[in-house]
Amino acid sequence: MNFLLQKAIEGNRLSPAEALDILKNAPWTEVTQAANLVRHRINPGNKVGYTAFRIVNYTNVCEITCSFCSFCWPAHSPEAYVLSLDEIRKKTLEAKAKGADQIFLQGGVNKDIPLEYYTDVLKMLTQELGVKVRGFSPVELVRIAEFNGISLDELLDIFKEAGLSSVPGAGAEILSDRMRQLLSPKKLPAQQWCDTLAACHKKGLPGSANIVFGSVETPEEIIEHLDYVRKTQDIAHGFKSFVVWTFQPQTDKFPIRHVRGDEYLKLLALSRLYFDNIPHIEVSLLGMGLSLGELGLHSGADDINSIVIEENVLQNHGLTSIEQAEDFIKNAGFTPYRRTLNFD
């Protein structure tokens, strides 16, 4: 086996240059085998986690206009909306009836929404309906703070007091400033994305991190992304998991390419080898489907990032019920356990 893979198996940290060498040159089967060994060292036993949550997109108005996104609309569009508290309550009660007890609250950057809307929604969800809430991408948080003339730390204190318990690592895509200019020049630069999540983690608002690849990014930029995430984790220790996604065709404004199954599994496995400081690797059933997801559980992943009730931005190739999730994990040869978004 490749000596760099052996180094990772033995628990020694890979450098960015070594990770790039593995990505470019190591056989994907050897990388996945090594990652499976590391997965069982970090998370011994045969358990695979799943969770149950509903995504609530509280608005589709967004001024960021990402080139790859077909979900957002300008505020004057007849398709634009901001959900009322009653509409969010109804969606939450529907999710609870299906066994979900968590809400993933995410929308767009909409300057017309008052701060009280967010706090009222958080209080309703957590105090009235008794669910846990993960919400707001880094760019949403930064812009909400700016729109209201307060600091990010002040906003996080307000949201945490209202009931927010975690923040997703959304809007990362590729943490390379060249790629971010292609994807969405109005989004946060790579370092600000990291700094924003570090601030969340220091406030006791943990979450996940991810990568979205399958465009014109280079291998070097993929490793740059992984290193940004690992350095942030070294500082703030708030990433509970890491997820590998691929771009899905939504618009003709952004180039995407086909990602082969072996390419996806290799990057998933490399993530397990590189992140010696992130406890869990999630395979994206929603994005990659069940067959590749099952292979992912034997390639370094220990979680299936499901079930998801309602997904408006991406096509959902995953699972929609707790029974499906448990059956999938059992059929893959593992023992399912249900966890929260924060892996509590």
Tab-separated table of C-alpha atoms in Angstrom:
chain	number	residue	atom	x	y	z
A	1	MET	CA	0.000	0.000	0.000
A	2	ASN	CA	1.077	3.574	-0.708
A	3	PHE	CA	3.304	4.791	2.162
A	4	LEU	CA	1.231	7.973	2.530
A	5	LEU	CA	-1.900	5.907	3.043
A	6	GLN	CA	-0.058	3.867	5.644
A	7	LYS	CA	0.940	7.092	7.362
A	8	ALA	CA	-2.718	8.108	7.670
A	9	ILE	CA	-3.762	4.642	8.825
A	10	GLU	CA	-1.249	4.916	11.661
A	11	GLY	CA	-2.832	8.205	12.785
A	12	ASN	CA	-0.237	10.640	11.488
A	13	ARG	CA	-1.422	13.908	9.954
A	14	LEU	CA	-1.138	14.270	6.191
A	15	SER	CA	0.263	17.511	4.801
A	16	PRO	CA	-1.549	19.302	1.975
A	17	ALA	CA	1.168	18.207	-0.455
A	18	GLU	CA	0.777	14.591	0.644
A	19	ALA	CA	-2.999	14.773	0.285
A	20	LEU	CA	-2.566	16.193	-3.229
A	21	ASP	CA	-0.239	13.315	-4.101
A	22	ILE	CA	-2.873	10.831	-2.933
A	23	LEU	CA	-5.632	12.600	-4.845
A	24	LYS	CA	-3.618	12.676	-8.063
A	25	ASN	CA	-1.771	9.384	-7.951
A	26	ALA	CA	-3.051	6.777	-5.483
A	27	PRO	CA	-5.424	4.068	-6.790
A	28	TRP	CA	-8.925	4.868	-5.603
A	29	THR	CA	-9.424	1.344	-4.274
A	30	GLU	CA	-6.399	1.679	-2.002
A	31	VAL	CA	-7.580	5.088	-0.763
A	32	THR	CA	-11.025	3.733	0.125
A	33	GLN	CA	-9.527	0.702	1.864
A	34	ALA	CA	-7.278	2.937	3.943
A	35	ALA	CA	-10.174	5.249	4.788
A	36	ASN	CA	-12.305	2.328	5.933
A	37	LEU	CA	-9.557	1.314	8.347
A	38	VAL	CA	-9.266	4.862	9.680
A	39	ARG	CA	-13.044	5.114	10.017
A	40	HIS	CA	-13.118	2.042	12.231
A	41	ARG	CA	-10.193	3.354	14.289
A	42	ILE	CA	-11.896	6.706	14.897
A	43	ASN	CA	-15.422	5.280	15.246
A	44	PRO	CA	-14.987	1.686	16.390
A	45	GLY	CA	-17.861	-0.713	16.047
A	46	ASN	CA	-20.274	-1.280	13.253
A	47	LYS	CA	-22.667	1.624	13.793
A	48	VAL	CA	-23.844	4.081	11.153
A	49	GLY	CA	-25.756	7.206	12.111
A	50	TYR	CA	-28.760	8.864	10.563
A	51	THR	CA	-30.892	11.814	11.489
A	52	ALA	CA	-34.354	13.135	10.668
A	53	PHE	CA	-35.042	16.764	9.831
A	54	ARG	CA	-37.066	18.996	7.570
A	55	ILE	CA	-35.526	21.744	5.506
A	56	VAL	CA	-37.574	24.934	5.721
A	57	ASN	CA	-36.566	27.516	3.130
A	58	TYR	CA	-38.081	30.566	4.819
A	59	THR	CA	-37.522	32.786	1.765
A	60	ASN	CA	-36.429	32.355	-1.828
A	61	VAL	CA	-35.445	36.011	-2.189
A	62	CYS	CA	-31.675	36.355	-2.412
A	63	GLU	CA	-29.341	39.064	-3.613
A	64	ILE	CA	-26.290	36.788	-3.834
A	65	THR	CA	-27.298	35.286	-7.217
A	66	CYS	CA	-25.005	32.252	-7.278
A	67	SER	CA	-24.343	31.152	-10.849
A	68	PHE	CA	-25.248	27.524	-10.114
A	69	CYS	CA	-28.502	28.176	-8.204
A	70	SER	CA	-32.001	28.072	-9.683
A	71	PHE	CA	-33.817	28.533	-6.370
A	72	CYS	CA	-33.490	32.269	-5.649
A	73	TRP	CA	-35.638	35.071	-7.039
A	74	PRO	CA	-35.427	38.875	-6.899
A	75	ALA	CA	-37.731	40.544	-4.390
A	76	HIS	CA	-40.007	42.028	-7.081
A	77	SER	CA	-40.630	38.659	-8.769
A	78	PRO	CA	-44.129	37.139	-8.556
A	79	GLU	CA	-42.441	33.873	-7.515
A	80	ALA	CA	-40.751	35.522	-4.505
A	81	TYR	CA	-41.922	34.606	-1.027
A	82	VAL	CA	-41.230	34.900	2.680
A	83	LEU	CA	-42.962	32.202	4.717
A	84	SER	CA	-45.253	33.361	7.491
A	85	LEU	CA	-44.924	31.966	10.994
A	86	ASP	CA	-48.117	29.979	10.395
A	87	GLU	CA	-46.662	28.431	7.235
A	88	ILE	CA	-43.477	27.463	9.071
A	89	ARG	CA	-45.546	26.072	11.950
A	90	LYS	CA	-47.544	23.914	9.511
A	91	LYS	CA	-44.396	22.539	7.860
A	92	THR	CA	-42.913	21.774	11.271
A	93	LEU	CA	-46.011	19.959	12.484
A	94	GLU	CA	-46.000	17.888	9.285
A	95	ALA	CA	-42.370	16.961	9.942
A	96	LYS	CA	-43.108	16.042	13.551
A	97	ALA	CA	-45.928	13.774	12.382
A	98	LYS	CA	-43.317	11.885	10.314
A	99	GLY	CA	-41.009	11.505	13.307
A	100	ALA	CA	-38.648	14.421	12.694
A	101	ASP	CA	-37.792	16.650	15.633
A	102	GLN	CA	-35.350	19.032	13.949
A	103	ILE	CA	-35.665	21.889	11.480
A	104	PHE	CA	-32.990	23.046	9.074
A	105	LEU	CA	-33.840	26.729	8.569
A	106	GLN	CA	-32.283	28.257	5.508
A	107	GLY	CA	-33.184	30.878	2.941
A	108	GLY	CA	-31.548	33.634	0.979
A	109	VAL	CA	-29.950	36.963	1.719
A	110	ASN	CA	-33.052	39.145	1.944
A	111	LYS	CA	-32.498	42.636	3.321
A	112	ASP	CA	-36.234	43.285	3.729
A	113	ILE	CA	-36.719	40.720	6.515
A	114	PRO	CA	-36.606	42.367	9.979
A	115	LEU	CA	-34.524	40.885	12.768
A	116	GLU	CA	-37.688	40.189	14.795
A	117	TYR	CA	-38.893	37.771	12.116
A	118	TYR	CA	-35.910	35.516	12.711
A	119	THR	CA	-36.172	35.615	16.496
A	120	ASP	CA	-39.929	35.034	16.383
A	121	VAL	CA	-39.433	32.006	14.133
A	122	LEU	CA	-36.691	30.575	16.362
A	123	LYS	CA	-38.758	31.051	19.518
A	124	MET	CA	-41.828	29.487	17.926
A	125	LEU	CA	-39.907	26.464	16.715
A	126	THR	CA	-37.997	25.794	19.913
A	127	GLN	CA	-40.361	27.002	22.649
A	128	GLU	CA	-43.795	26.346	21.173
A	129	LEU	CA	-43.103	23.336	18.953
A	130	GLY	CA	-40.191	21.821	20.847
A	131	VAL	CA	-37.837	21.153	17.926
A	132	LYS	CA	-34.135	21.833	17.584
A	133	VAL	CA	-33.047	24.282	14.904
A	134	ARG	CA	-29.995	24.380	12.693
A	135	GLY	CA	-30.031	27.508	10.619
A	136	PHE	CA	-28.479	30.238	8.513
A	137	SER	CA	-25.475	29.882	6.257
A	138	PRO	CA	-22.407	32.004	6.998
A	139	VAL	CA	-23.291	34.583	4.346
A	140	GLU	CA	-26.842	34.879	5.729
A	141	LEU	CA	-25.477	35.546	9.205
A	142	VAL	CA	-22.933	38.114	8.042
A	143	ARG	CA	-25.488	40.003	5.951
A	144	ILE	CA	-28.236	39.890	8.617
A	145	ALA	CA	-25.779	41.421	11.084
A	146	GLU	CA	-24.808	44.104	8.548
A	147	PHE	CA	-28.428	44.915	7.659
A	148	ASN	CA	-29.203	45.450	11.347
A	149	GLY	CA	-26.075	47.402	12.238
A	150	ILE	CA	-24.790	44.907	14.800
A	151	SER	CA	-21.712	42.721	15.037
A	152	LEU	CA	-21.709	39.056	14.121
A	153	ASP	CA	-21.066	38.138	17.754
A	154	GLU	CA	-24.071	40.195	18.852
A	155	LEU	CA	-26.277	38.505	16.256
A	156	LEU	CA	-25.131	35.039	17.328
A	157	ASP	CA	-25.950	35.854	20.947
A	158	ILE	CA	-29.437	37.022	19.917
A	159	PHE	CA	-30.098	33.937	17.786
A	160	LYS	CA	-28.742	31.543	20.388
A	161	GLU	CA	-30.930	33.129	23.054
A	162	ALA	CA	-33.932	32.727	20.729
A	163	GLY	CA	-33.217	29.016	20.315
A	164	LEU	CA	-30.683	28.421	17.540
A	165	SER	CA	-28.504	25.436	18.425
A	166	SER	CA	-26.278	24.897	15.385
A	167	VAL	CA	-25.145	26.473	12.108
A	168	PRO	CA	-24.555	24.591	8.840
A	169	GLY	CA	-21.349	24.865	6.883
A	170	ALA	CA	-23.401	25.898	3.868
A	171	GLY	CA	-22.163	28.052	1.029
A	172	ALA	CA	-18.673	26.580	1.045
A	173	GLU	CA	-18.775	24.940	-2.385
A	174	ILE	CA	-15.030	25.289	-3.141
A	175	LEU	CA	-12.973	27.354	-0.700
A	176	SER	CA	-10.741	28.845	-3.347
A	177	ASP	CA	-11.123	32.518	-4.103
A	178	ARG	CA	-10.667	31.887	-7.836
A	179	MET	CA	-13.555	29.424	-7.804
A	180	ARG	CA	-15.660	31.649	-5.566
A	181	GLN	CA	-15.399	34.444	-8.139
A	182	LEU	CA	-16.735	32.033	-10.751
A	183	LEU	CA	-19.436	30.591	-8.500
A	184	SER	CA	-20.677	33.685	-6.777
A	185	PRO	CA	-18.640	36.882	-6.421
A	186	LYS	CA	-21.083	38.190	-3.786
A	187	LYS	CA	-20.532	35.288	-1.412
A	188	LEU	CA	-18.012	35.408	1.407
A	189	PRO	CA	-14.342	34.975	0.505
A	190	ALA	CA	-12.871	31.673	1.663
A	191	GLN	CA	-11.191	33.004	4.802
A	192	GLN	CA	-14.260	34.986	5.879
A	193	TRP	CA	-16.397	31.856	5.494
A	194	CYS	CA	-14.000	30.063	7.841
A	195	ASP	CA	-13.825	32.965	10.295
A	196	THR	CA	-17.624	33.196	10.437
A	197	LEU	CA	-18.021	29.537	11.307
A	198	ALA	CA	-15.200	29.733	13.835
A	199	ALA	CA	-17.133	32.556	15.529
A	200	CYS	CA	-20.262	30.374	15.570
A	201	HIS	CA	-18.363	27.443	17.050
A	202	LYS	CA	-16.827	29.597	19.761
A	203	LYS	CA	-20.372	30.669	20.715
A	204	GLY	CA	-21.387	27.035	21.174
A	205	LEU	CA	-23.109	26.730	17.793
A	206	PRO	CA	-21.470	23.726	16.115
A	207	GLY	CA	-22.294	22.276	12.726
A	208	SER	CA	-20.947	20.494	9.687
A	209	ALA	CA	-18.654	21.341	6.809
A	210	ASN	CA	-18.802	20.212	3.218
A	211	ILE	CA	-17.292	20.427	-0.222
A	212	VAL	CA	-19.152	20.651	-3.530
A	213	PHE	CA	-17.068	19.664	-6.538
A	214	GLY	CA	-17.540	18.705	-10.157
A	215	SER	CA	-16.914	21.943	-12.031
A	216	VAL	CA	-13.657	23.524	-13.201
A	217	GLU	CA	-11.888	23.296	-9.829
A	218	THR	CA	-8.370	21.900	-9.856
A	219	PRO	CA	-7.008	19.141	-7.604
A	220	GLU	CA	-4.950	21.827	-5.893
A	221	GLU	CA	-8.105	23.807	-5.095
A	222	ILE	CA	-9.790	20.717	-3.653
A	223	ILE	CA	-6.878	20.282	-1.252
A	224	GLU	CA	-6.911	24.017	-0.491
A	225	HIS	CA	-10.552	23.606	0.511
A	226	LEU	CA	-9.811	20.652	2.774
A	227	ASP	CA	-6.993	22.566	4.412
A	228	TYR	CA	-9.161	25.628	5.085
A	229	VAL	CA	-11.648	23.378	6.872
A	230	ARG	CA	-9.007	21.497	8.873
A	231	LYS	CA	-7.314	24.713	10.004
A	232	THR	CA	-10.666	26.135	11.103
A	233	GLN	CA	-11.367	22.965	13.047
A	234	ASP	CA	-7.974	23.217	14.752
A	235	ILE	CA	-8.999	26.671	15.986
A	236	ALA	CA	-12.644	26.254	16.998
A	237	HIS	CA	-13.416	22.492	17.107
A	238	GLY	CA	-17.036	22.951	16.006
A	239	PHE	CA	-17.306	20.765	12.912
A	240	LYS	CA	-19.029	17.544	13.910
A	241	SER	CA	-18.956	16.084	10.420
A	242	PHE	CA	-17.843	16.590	6.839
A	243	VAL	CA	-19.948	15.907	3.741
A	244	VAL	CA	-18.840	15.486	0.119
A	245	TRP	CA	-21.328	16.720	-2.503
A	246	THR	CA	-21.243	17.177	-6.253
A	247	PHE	CA	-22.727	20.036	-8.246
A	248	GLN	CA	-26.108	19.331	-9.785
A	249	PRO	CA	-27.253	20.871	-13.083
A	250	GLN	CA	-29.568	23.769	-12.246
A	251	THR	CA	-28.612	26.605	-14.590
A	252	ASP	CA	-26.631	27.125	-17.789
A	253	LYS	CA	-24.539	29.866	-16.152
A	254	PHE	CA	-22.056	27.578	-14.449
A	255	PRO	CA	-20.007	24.723	-15.943
A	256	ILE	CA	-20.408	21.312	-14.337
A	257	ARG	CA	-18.969	17.973	-15.346
A	258	HIS	CA	-19.883	14.379	-14.727
A	259	VAL	CA	-18.271	12.996	-11.558
A	260	ARG	CA	-17.661	9.259	-11.782
A	261	GLY	CA	-18.510	7.062	-8.825
A	262	ASP	CA	-14.874	6.156	-8.198
A	263	GLU	CA	-13.921	9.854	-8.198
A	264	TYR	CA	-16.577	10.623	-5.602
A	265	LEU	CA	-15.553	7.709	-3.397
A	266	LYS	CA	-11.884	8.660	-3.622
A	267	LEU	CA	-12.526	12.204	-2.396
A	268	LEU	CA	-14.867	10.917	0.310
A	269	ALA	CA	-12.120	8.548	1.449
A	270	LEU	CA	-9.409	11.206	1.264
A	271	SER	CA	-11.563	13.410	3.485
A	272	ARG	CA	-11.582	10.693	6.133
A	273	LEU	CA	-7.786	10.427	5.892
A	274	TYR	CA	-7.192	14.191	5.962
A	275	PHE	CA	-9.574	15.187	8.745
A	276	ASP	CA	-7.898	13.727	11.799
A	277	ASN	CA	-9.789	16.360	13.821
A	278	ILE	CA	-13.381	15.870	12.527
A	279	PRO	CA	-15.155	12.884	14.068
A	280	HIS	CA	-17.659	11.937	11.372
A	281	ILE	CA	-17.802	11.678	7.590
A	282	GLU	CA	-21.274	11.743	6.023
A	283	VAL	CA	-22.093	10.207	2.665
A	284	SER	CA	-24.623	12.271	0.741
A	285	LEU	CA	-27.482	9.985	-0.190
A	286	LEU	CA	-29.537	13.009	-1.200
A	287	GLY	CA	-27.020	13.968	-3.859
A	288	MET	CA	-25.361	10.690	-4.817
A	289	GLY	CA	-28.101	8.092	-4.475
A	290	LEU	CA	-28.372	4.827	-2.596
A	291	SER	CA	-25.984	2.518	-4.478
A	292	LEU	CA	-23.026	4.897	-4.289
A	293	GLY	CA	-24.017	5.794	-0.742
A	294	GLU	CA	-23.751	2.165	0.319
A	295	LEU	CA	-20.247	1.965	-1.114
A	296	GLY	CA	-19.423	5.184	0.722
A	297	LEU	CA	-20.124	3.463	4.032
A	298	HIS	CA	-17.299	1.057	3.178
A	299	SER	CA	-15.022	3.891	2.023
A	300	GLY	CA	-14.618	5.975	5.174
A	301	ALA	CA	-18.112	7.328	5.893
A	302	ASP	CA	-19.983	6.441	9.085
A	303	ASP	CA	-23.175	8.460	8.561
A	304	ILE	CA	-25.788	8.788	5.812
A	305	ASN	CA	-26.886	12.432	6.119
A	306	SER	CA	-30.602	11.444	5.986
A	307	ILE	CA	-33.540	11.541	6.250
A	308	VAL	CA	-34.467	14.814	4.599
A	309	ILE	CA	-38.109	15.886	4.534
A	310	GLU	CA	-38.567	18.477	1.769
A	311	GLU	CA	-35.699	19.657	-0.392
A	312	ASN	CA	-36.321	22.564	-2.757
A	313	VAL	CA	-32.820	23.372	-3.972
A	314	LEU	CA	-31.488	19.965	-5.037
A	315	GLN	CA	-33.068	16.857	-6.494
A	316	ASN	CA	-33.440	14.395	-3.614
A	317	HIS	CA	-32.012	10.958	-4.416
A	318	GLY	CA	-32.074	9.883	-0.779
A	319	LEU	CA	-34.460	8.617	1.868
A	320	THR	CA	-37.650	10.149	3.191
A	321	SER	CA	-38.599	8.014	6.204
A	322	ILE	CA	-36.965	6.690	9.350
A	323	GLU	CA	-37.874	3.133	8.364
A	324	GLN	CA	-36.132	3.560	5.008
A	325	ALA	CA	-33.005	4.914	6.697
A	326	GLU	CA	-32.757	2.026	9.144
A	327	ASP	CA	-33.401	-0.564	6.433
A	328	PHE	CA	-30.761	1.010	4.196
A	329	ILE	CA	-28.127	0.927	6.930
A	330	LYS	CA	-28.958	-2.663	7.894
A	331	ASN	CA	-28.840	-3.812	4.273
A	332	ALA	CA	-25.426	-2.184	3.924
A	333	GLY	CA	-24.181	-4.376	6.776
A	334	PHE	CA	-24.270	-1.921	9.666
A	335	THR	CA	-26.252	-1.184	12.810
A	336	PRO	CA	-28.290	2.035	12.578
A	337	TYR	CA	-28.484	4.605	15.336
A	338	ARG	CA	-30.418	7.829	15.320
A	339	ARG	CA	-28.537	10.993	16.173
A	340	THR	CA	-29.257	14.706	16.281
A	341	LEU	CA	-27.887	17.267	13.856
A	342	ASN	CA	-25.154	17.932	16.454
A	343	PHE	CA	-24.409	14.228	16.950
A	344	ASP	CA	-25.776	14.374	20.512
